[in-house]
mmCIF file of N, CA and C in Angstrom:
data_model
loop_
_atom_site.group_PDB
_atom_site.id
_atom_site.type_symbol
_atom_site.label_atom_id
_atom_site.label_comp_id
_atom_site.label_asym_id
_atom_site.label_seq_id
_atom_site.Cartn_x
_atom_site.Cartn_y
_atom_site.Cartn_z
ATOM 1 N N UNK U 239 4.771 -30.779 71.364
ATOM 2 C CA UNK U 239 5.349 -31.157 70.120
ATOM 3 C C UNK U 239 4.302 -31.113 69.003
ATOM 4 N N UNK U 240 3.124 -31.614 69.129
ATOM 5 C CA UNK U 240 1.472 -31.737 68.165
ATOM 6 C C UNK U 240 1.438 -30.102 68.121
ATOM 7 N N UNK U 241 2.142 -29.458 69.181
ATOM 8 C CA UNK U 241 1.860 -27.548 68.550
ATOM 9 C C UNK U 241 2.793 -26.979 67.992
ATOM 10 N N UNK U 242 3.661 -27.606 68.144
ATOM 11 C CA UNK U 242 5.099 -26.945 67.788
ATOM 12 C C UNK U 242 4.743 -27.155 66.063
ATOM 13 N N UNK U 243 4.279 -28.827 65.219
ATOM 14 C CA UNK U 243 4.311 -29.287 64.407
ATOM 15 C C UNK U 243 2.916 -28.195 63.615
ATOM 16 N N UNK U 244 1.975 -28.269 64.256
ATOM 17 C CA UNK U 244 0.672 -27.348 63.653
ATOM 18 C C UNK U 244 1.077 -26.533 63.777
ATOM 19 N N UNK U 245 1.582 -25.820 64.394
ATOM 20 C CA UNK U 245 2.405 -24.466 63.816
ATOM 21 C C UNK U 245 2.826 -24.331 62.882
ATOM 22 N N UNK U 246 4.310 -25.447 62.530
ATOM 23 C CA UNK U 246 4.912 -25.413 61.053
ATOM 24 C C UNK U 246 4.271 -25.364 60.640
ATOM 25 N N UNK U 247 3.251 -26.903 60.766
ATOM 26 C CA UNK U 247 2.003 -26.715 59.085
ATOM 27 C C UNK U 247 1.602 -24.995 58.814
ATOM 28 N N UNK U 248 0.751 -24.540 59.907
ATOM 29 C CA UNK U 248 0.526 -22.974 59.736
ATOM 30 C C UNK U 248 1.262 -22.159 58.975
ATOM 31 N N UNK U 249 2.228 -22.441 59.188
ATOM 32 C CA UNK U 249 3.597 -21.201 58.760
ATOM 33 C C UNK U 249 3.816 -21.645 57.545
ATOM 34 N N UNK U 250 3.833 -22.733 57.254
ATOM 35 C CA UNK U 250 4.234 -23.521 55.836
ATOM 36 C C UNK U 250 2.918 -23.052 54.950
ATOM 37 N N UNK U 251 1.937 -23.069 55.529
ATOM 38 C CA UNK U 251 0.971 -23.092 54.721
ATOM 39 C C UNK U 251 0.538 -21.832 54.370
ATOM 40 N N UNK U 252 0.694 -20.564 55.215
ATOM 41 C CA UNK U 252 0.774 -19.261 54.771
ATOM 42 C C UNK U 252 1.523 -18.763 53.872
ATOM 43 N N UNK U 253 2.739 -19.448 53.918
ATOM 44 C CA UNK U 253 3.921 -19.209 53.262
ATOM 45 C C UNK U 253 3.687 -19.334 51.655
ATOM 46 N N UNK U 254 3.004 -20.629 51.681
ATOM 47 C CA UNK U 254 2.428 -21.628 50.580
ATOM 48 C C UNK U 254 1.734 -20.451 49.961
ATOM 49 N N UNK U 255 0.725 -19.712 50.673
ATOM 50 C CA UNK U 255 -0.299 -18.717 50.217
ATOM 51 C C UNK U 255 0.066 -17.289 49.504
ATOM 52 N N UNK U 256 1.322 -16.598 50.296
ATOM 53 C CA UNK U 256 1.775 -15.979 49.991
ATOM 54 C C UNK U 256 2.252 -16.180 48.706
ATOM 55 N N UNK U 257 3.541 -17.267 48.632
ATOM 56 C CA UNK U 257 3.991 -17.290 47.398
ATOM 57 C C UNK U 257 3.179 -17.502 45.887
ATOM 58 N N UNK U 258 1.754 -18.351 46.290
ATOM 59 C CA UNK U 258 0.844 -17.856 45.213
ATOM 60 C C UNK U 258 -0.156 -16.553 44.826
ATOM 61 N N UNK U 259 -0.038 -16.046 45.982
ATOM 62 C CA UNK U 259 -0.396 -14.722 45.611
ATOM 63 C C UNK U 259 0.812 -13.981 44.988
ATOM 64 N N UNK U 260 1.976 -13.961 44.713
ATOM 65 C CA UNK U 260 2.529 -13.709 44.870
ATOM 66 C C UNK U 260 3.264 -13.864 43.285
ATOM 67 N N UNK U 261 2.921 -15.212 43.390
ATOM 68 C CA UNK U 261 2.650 -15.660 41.705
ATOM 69 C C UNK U 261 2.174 -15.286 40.617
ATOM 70 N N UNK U 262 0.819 -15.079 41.758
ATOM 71 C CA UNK U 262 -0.636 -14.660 40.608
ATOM 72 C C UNK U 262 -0.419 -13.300 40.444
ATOM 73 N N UNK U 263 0.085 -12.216 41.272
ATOM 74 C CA UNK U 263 0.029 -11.010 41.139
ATOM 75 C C UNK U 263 1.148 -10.651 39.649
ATOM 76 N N UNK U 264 2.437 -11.653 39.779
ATOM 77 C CA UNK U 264 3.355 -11.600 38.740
ATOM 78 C C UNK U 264 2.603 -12.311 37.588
ATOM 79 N N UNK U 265 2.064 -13.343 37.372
ATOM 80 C CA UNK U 265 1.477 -14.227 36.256
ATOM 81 C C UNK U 265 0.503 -12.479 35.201
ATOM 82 N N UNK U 266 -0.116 -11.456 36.628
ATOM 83 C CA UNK U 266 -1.165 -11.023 36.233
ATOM 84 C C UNK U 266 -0.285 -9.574 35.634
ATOM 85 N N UNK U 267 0.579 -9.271 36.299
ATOM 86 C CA UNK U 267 1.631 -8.310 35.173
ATOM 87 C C UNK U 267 2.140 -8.586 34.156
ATOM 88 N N UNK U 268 2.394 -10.147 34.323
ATOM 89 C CA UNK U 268 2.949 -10.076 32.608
ATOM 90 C C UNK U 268 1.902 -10.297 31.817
ATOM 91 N N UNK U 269 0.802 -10.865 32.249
ATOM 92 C CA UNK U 269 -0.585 -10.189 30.856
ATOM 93 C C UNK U 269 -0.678 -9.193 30.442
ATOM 94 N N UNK U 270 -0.383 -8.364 31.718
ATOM 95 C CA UNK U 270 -1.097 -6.834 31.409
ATOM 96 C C UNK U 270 0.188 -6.218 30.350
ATOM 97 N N UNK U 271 1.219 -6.380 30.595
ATOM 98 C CA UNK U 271 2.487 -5.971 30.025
ATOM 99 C C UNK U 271 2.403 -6.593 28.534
ATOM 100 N N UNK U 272 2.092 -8.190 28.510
ATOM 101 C CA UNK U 272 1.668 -8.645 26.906
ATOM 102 C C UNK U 272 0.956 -7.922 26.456
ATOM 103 N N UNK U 273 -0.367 -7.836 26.737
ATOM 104 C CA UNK U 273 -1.807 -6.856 26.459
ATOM 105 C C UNK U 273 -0.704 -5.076 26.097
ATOM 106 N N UNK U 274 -0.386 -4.699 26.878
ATOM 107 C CA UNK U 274 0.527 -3.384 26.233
ATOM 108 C C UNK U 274 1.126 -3.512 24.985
ATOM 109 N N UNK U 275 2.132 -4.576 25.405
ATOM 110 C CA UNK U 275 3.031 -4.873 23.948
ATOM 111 C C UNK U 275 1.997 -5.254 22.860
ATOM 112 N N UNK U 276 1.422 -5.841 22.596
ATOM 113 C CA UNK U 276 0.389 -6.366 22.013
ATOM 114 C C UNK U 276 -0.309 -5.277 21.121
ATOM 115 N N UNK U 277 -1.015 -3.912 21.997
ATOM 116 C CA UNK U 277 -1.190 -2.885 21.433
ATOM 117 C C UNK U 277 -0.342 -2.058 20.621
ATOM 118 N N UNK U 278 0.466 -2.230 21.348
ATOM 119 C CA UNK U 278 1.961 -0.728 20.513
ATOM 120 C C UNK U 278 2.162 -1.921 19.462
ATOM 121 N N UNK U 279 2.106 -2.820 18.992
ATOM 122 C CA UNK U 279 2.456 -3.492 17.885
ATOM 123 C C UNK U 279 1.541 -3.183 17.097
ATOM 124 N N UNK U 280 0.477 -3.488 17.725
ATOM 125 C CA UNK U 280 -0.991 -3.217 16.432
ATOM 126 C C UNK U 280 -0.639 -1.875 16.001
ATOM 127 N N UNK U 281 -0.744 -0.553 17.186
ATOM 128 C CA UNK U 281 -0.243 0.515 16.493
ATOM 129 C C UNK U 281 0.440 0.771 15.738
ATOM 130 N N UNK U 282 2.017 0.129 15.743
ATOM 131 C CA UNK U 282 3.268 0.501 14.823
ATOM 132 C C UNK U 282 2.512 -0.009 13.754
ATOM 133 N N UNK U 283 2.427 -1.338 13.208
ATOM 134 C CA UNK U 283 1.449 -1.833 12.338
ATOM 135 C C UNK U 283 0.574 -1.254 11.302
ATOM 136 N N UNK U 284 -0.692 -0.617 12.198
ATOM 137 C CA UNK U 284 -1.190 0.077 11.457
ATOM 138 C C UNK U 284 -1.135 1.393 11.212
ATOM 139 N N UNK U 285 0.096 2.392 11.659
ATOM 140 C CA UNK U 285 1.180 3.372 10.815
ATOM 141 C C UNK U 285 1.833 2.947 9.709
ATOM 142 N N UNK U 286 2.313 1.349 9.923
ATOM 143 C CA UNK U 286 3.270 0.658 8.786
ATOM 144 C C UNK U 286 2.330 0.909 7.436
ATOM 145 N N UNK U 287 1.149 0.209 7.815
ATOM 146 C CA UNK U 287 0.200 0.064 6.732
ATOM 147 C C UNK U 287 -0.303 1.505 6.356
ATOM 148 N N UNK U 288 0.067 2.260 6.829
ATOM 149 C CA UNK U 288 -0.733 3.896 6.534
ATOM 150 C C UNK U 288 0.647 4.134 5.436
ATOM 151 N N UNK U 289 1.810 3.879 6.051
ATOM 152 C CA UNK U 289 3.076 4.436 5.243
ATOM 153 C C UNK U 289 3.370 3.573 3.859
ATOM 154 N N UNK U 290 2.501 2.314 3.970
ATOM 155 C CA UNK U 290 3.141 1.383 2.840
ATOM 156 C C UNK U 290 1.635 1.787 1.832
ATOM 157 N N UNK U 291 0.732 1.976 2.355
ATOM 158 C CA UNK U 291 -0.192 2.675 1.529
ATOM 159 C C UNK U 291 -0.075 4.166 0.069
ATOM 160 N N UNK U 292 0.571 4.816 1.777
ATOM 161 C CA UNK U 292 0.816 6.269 0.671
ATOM 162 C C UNK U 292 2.312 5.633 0.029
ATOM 163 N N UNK U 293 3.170 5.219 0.490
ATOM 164 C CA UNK U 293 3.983 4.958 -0.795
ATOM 165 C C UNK U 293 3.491 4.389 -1.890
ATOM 166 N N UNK U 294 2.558 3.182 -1.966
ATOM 167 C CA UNK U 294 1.869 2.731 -3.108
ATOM 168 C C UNK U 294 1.273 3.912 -3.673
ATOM 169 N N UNK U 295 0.572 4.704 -3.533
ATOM 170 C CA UNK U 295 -0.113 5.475 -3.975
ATOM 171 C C UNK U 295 0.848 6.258 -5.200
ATOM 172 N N UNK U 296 1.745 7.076 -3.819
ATOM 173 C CA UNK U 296 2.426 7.537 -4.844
ATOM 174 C C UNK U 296 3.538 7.153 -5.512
ATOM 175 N N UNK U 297 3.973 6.091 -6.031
ATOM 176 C CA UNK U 297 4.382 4.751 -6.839
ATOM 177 C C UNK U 297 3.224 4.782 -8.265
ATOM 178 N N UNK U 298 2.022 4.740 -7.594
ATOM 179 C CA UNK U 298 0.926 4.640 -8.996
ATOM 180 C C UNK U 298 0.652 5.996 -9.410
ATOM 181 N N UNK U 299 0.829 7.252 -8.870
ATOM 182 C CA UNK U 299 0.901 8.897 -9.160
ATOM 183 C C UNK U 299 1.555 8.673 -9.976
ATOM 184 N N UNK U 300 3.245 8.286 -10.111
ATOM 185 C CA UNK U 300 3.709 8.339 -10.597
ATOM 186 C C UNK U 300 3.928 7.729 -11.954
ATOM 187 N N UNK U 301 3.975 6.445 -11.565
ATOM 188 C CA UNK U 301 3.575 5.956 -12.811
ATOM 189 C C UNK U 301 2.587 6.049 -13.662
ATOM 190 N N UNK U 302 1.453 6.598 -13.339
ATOM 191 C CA UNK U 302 0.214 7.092 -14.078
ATOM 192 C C UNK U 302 1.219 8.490 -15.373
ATOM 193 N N UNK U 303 1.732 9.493 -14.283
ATOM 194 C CA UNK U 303 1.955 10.450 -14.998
ATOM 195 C C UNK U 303 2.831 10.166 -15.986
ATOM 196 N N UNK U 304 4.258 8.874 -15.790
ATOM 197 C CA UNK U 304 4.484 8.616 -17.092
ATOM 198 C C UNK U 304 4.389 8.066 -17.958
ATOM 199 N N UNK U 305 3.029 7.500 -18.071
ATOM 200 C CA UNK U 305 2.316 6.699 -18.686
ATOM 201 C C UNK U 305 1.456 7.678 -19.455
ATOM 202 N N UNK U 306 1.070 9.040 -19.029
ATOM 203 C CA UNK U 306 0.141 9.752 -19.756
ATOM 204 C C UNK U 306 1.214 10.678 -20.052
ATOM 205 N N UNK U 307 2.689 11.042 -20.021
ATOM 206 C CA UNK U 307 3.398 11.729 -21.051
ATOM 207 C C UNK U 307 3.722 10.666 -21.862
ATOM 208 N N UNK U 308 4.283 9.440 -21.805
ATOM 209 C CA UNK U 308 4.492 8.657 -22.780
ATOM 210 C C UNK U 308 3.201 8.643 -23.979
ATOM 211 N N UNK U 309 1.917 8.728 -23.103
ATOM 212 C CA UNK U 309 0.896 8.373 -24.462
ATOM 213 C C UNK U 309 0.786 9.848 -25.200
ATOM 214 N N UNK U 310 1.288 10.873 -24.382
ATOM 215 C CA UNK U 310 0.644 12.434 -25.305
ATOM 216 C C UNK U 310 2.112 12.250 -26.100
ATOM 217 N N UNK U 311 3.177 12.089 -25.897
ATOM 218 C CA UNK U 311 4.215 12.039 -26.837
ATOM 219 C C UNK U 311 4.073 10.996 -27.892
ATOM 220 N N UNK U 312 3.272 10.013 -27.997
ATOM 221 C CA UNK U 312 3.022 9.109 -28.620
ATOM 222 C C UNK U 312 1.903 10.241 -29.908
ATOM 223 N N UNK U 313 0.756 10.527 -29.011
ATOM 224 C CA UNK U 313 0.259 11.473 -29.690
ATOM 225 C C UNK U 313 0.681 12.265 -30.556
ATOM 226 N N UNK U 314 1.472 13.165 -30.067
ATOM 227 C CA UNK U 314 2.109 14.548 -30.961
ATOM 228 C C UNK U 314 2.696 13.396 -31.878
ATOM 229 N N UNK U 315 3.586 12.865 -31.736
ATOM 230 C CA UNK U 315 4.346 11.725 -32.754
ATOM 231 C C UNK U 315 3.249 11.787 -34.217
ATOM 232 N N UNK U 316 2.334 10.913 -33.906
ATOM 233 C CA UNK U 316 1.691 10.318 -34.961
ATOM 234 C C UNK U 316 0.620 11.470 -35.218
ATOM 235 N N UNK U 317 0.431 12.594 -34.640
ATOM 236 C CA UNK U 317 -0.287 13.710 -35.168
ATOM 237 C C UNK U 317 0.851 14.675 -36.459
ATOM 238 N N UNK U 318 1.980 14.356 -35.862
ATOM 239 C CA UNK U 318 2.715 15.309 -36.650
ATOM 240 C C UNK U 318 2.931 13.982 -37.766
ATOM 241 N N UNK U 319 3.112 13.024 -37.755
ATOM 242 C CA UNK U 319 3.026 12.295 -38.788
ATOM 243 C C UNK U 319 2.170 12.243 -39.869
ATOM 244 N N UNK U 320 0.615 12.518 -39.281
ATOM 245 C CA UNK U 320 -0.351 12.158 -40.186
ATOM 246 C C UNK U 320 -0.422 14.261 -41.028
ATOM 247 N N UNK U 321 -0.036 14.760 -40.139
ATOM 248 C CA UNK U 321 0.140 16.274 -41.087
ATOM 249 C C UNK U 321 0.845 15.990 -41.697
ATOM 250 N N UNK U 322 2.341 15.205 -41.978
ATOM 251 C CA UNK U 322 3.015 15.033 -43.005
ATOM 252 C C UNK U 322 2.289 14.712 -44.119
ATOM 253 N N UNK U 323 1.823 13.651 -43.451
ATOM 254 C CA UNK U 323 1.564 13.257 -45.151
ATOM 255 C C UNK U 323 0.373 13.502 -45.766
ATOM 256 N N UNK U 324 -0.173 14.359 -44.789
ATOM 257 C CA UNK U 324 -1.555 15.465 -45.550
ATOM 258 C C UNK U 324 -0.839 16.380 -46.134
ATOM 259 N N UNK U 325 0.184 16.686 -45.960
ATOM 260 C CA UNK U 325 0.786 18.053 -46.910
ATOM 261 C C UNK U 325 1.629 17.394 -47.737
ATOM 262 N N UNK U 326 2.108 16.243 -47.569
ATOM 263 C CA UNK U 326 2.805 15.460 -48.859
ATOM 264 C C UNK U 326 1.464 15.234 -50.073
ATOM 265 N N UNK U 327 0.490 14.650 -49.106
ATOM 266 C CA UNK U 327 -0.389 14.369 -50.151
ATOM 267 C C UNK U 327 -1.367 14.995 -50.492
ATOM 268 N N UNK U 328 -1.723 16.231 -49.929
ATOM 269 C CA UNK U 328 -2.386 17.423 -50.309
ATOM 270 C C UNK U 328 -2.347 17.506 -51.520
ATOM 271 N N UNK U 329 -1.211 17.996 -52.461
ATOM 272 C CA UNK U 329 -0.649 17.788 -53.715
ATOM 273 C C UNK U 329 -1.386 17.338 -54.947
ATOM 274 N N UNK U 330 -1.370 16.025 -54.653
ATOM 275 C CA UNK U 330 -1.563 14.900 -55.403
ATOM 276 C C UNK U 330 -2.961 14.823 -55.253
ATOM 277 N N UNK U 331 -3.566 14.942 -54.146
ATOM 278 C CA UNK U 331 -5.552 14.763 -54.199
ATOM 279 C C UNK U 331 -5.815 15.936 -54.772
ATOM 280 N N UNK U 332 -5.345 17.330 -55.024
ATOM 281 C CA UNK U 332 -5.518 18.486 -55.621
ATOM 282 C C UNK U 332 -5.668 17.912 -56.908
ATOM 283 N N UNK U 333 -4.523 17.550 -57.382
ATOM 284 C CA UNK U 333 -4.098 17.268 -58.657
ATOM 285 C C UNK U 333 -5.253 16.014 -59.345
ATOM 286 N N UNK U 334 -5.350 15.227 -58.426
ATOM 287 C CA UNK U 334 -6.577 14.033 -58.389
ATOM 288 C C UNK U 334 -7.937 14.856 -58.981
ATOM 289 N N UNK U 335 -8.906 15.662 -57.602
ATOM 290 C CA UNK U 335 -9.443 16.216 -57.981
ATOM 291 C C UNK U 335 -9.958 17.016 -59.210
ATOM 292 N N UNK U 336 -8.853 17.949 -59.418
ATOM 293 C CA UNK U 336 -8.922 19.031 -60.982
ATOM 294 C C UNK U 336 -8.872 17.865 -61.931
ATOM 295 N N UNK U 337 -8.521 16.858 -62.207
ATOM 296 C CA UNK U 337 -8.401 16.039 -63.312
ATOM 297 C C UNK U 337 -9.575 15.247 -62.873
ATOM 298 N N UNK U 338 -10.684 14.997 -61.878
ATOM 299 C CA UNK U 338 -11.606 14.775 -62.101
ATOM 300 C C UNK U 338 -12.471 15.250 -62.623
ATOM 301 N N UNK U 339 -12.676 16.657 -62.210
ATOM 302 C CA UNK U 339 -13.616 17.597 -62.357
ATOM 303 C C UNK U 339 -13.234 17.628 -63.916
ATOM 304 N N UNK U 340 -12.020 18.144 -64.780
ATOM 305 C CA UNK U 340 -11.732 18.456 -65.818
ATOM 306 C C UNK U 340 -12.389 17.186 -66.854
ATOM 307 N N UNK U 341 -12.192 16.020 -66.426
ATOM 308 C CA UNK U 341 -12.426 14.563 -67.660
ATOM 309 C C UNK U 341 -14.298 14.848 -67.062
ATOM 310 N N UNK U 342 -15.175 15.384 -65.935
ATOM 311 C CA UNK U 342 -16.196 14.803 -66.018
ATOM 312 C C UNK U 342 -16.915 16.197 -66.853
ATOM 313 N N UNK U 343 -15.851 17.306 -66.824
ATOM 314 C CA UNK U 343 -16.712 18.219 -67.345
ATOM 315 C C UNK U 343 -16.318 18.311 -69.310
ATOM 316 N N UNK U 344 -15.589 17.270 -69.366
ATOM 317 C CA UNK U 344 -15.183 17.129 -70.752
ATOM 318 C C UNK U 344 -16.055 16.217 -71.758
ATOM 319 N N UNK U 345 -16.902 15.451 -70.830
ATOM 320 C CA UNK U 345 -17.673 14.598 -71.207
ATOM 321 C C UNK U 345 -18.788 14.760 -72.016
#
């Protein structure tokens, strides 16, 4: 009966062994499987950040370029403005002039 019983213990206690190996071998796949997932996230990640990059970029391409037709149209604007009124007032500084020259050479 004292062998029959150390036996169980035996059997119980292998059993015992097994199922923590058994444990540990599963405990040690799902690290390795986290550790995977873990990576392919960082990866997707830092594609995300490659793609949210070049969209910024070209977001500020863009807006740069209409920011520099807005300012050359701004340009031509007030270039063709200020020829106006050099040829409006062309005229009149002519006219300025000769009546300077004329009263200083009258003197």
């Amino acid at each position: 009966m004292v062998d029959e019983t150390l036996k169980r213990l035996l059997d119980a206690e292998a059993n015992a062994e097994q199922v923590v190996a058994q444990a540990d071998a599963e405990r040690q796949s799902i690290i390795e499987q986290a550790k995977r997932d873990a990576h392919a996230l960082e990866e997707q990640h830092a594609g995300r950040i490659a793609e949210i990059h070049s969209s910024f970029l070209a977001q500020a391409e863009q807006h740069a370029q209409q920011t520099i037709a807005t300012m050359r149209k701004r340009h031509a604007e007030q270039a063709n403005a200020l020829r106006t009124l050099a040829q409006r007032y062309e005229g009149q500084a002519l006219d300025a002039a000769i009546a300077l020259l004329t009263k200083t050479g009258q003197r």
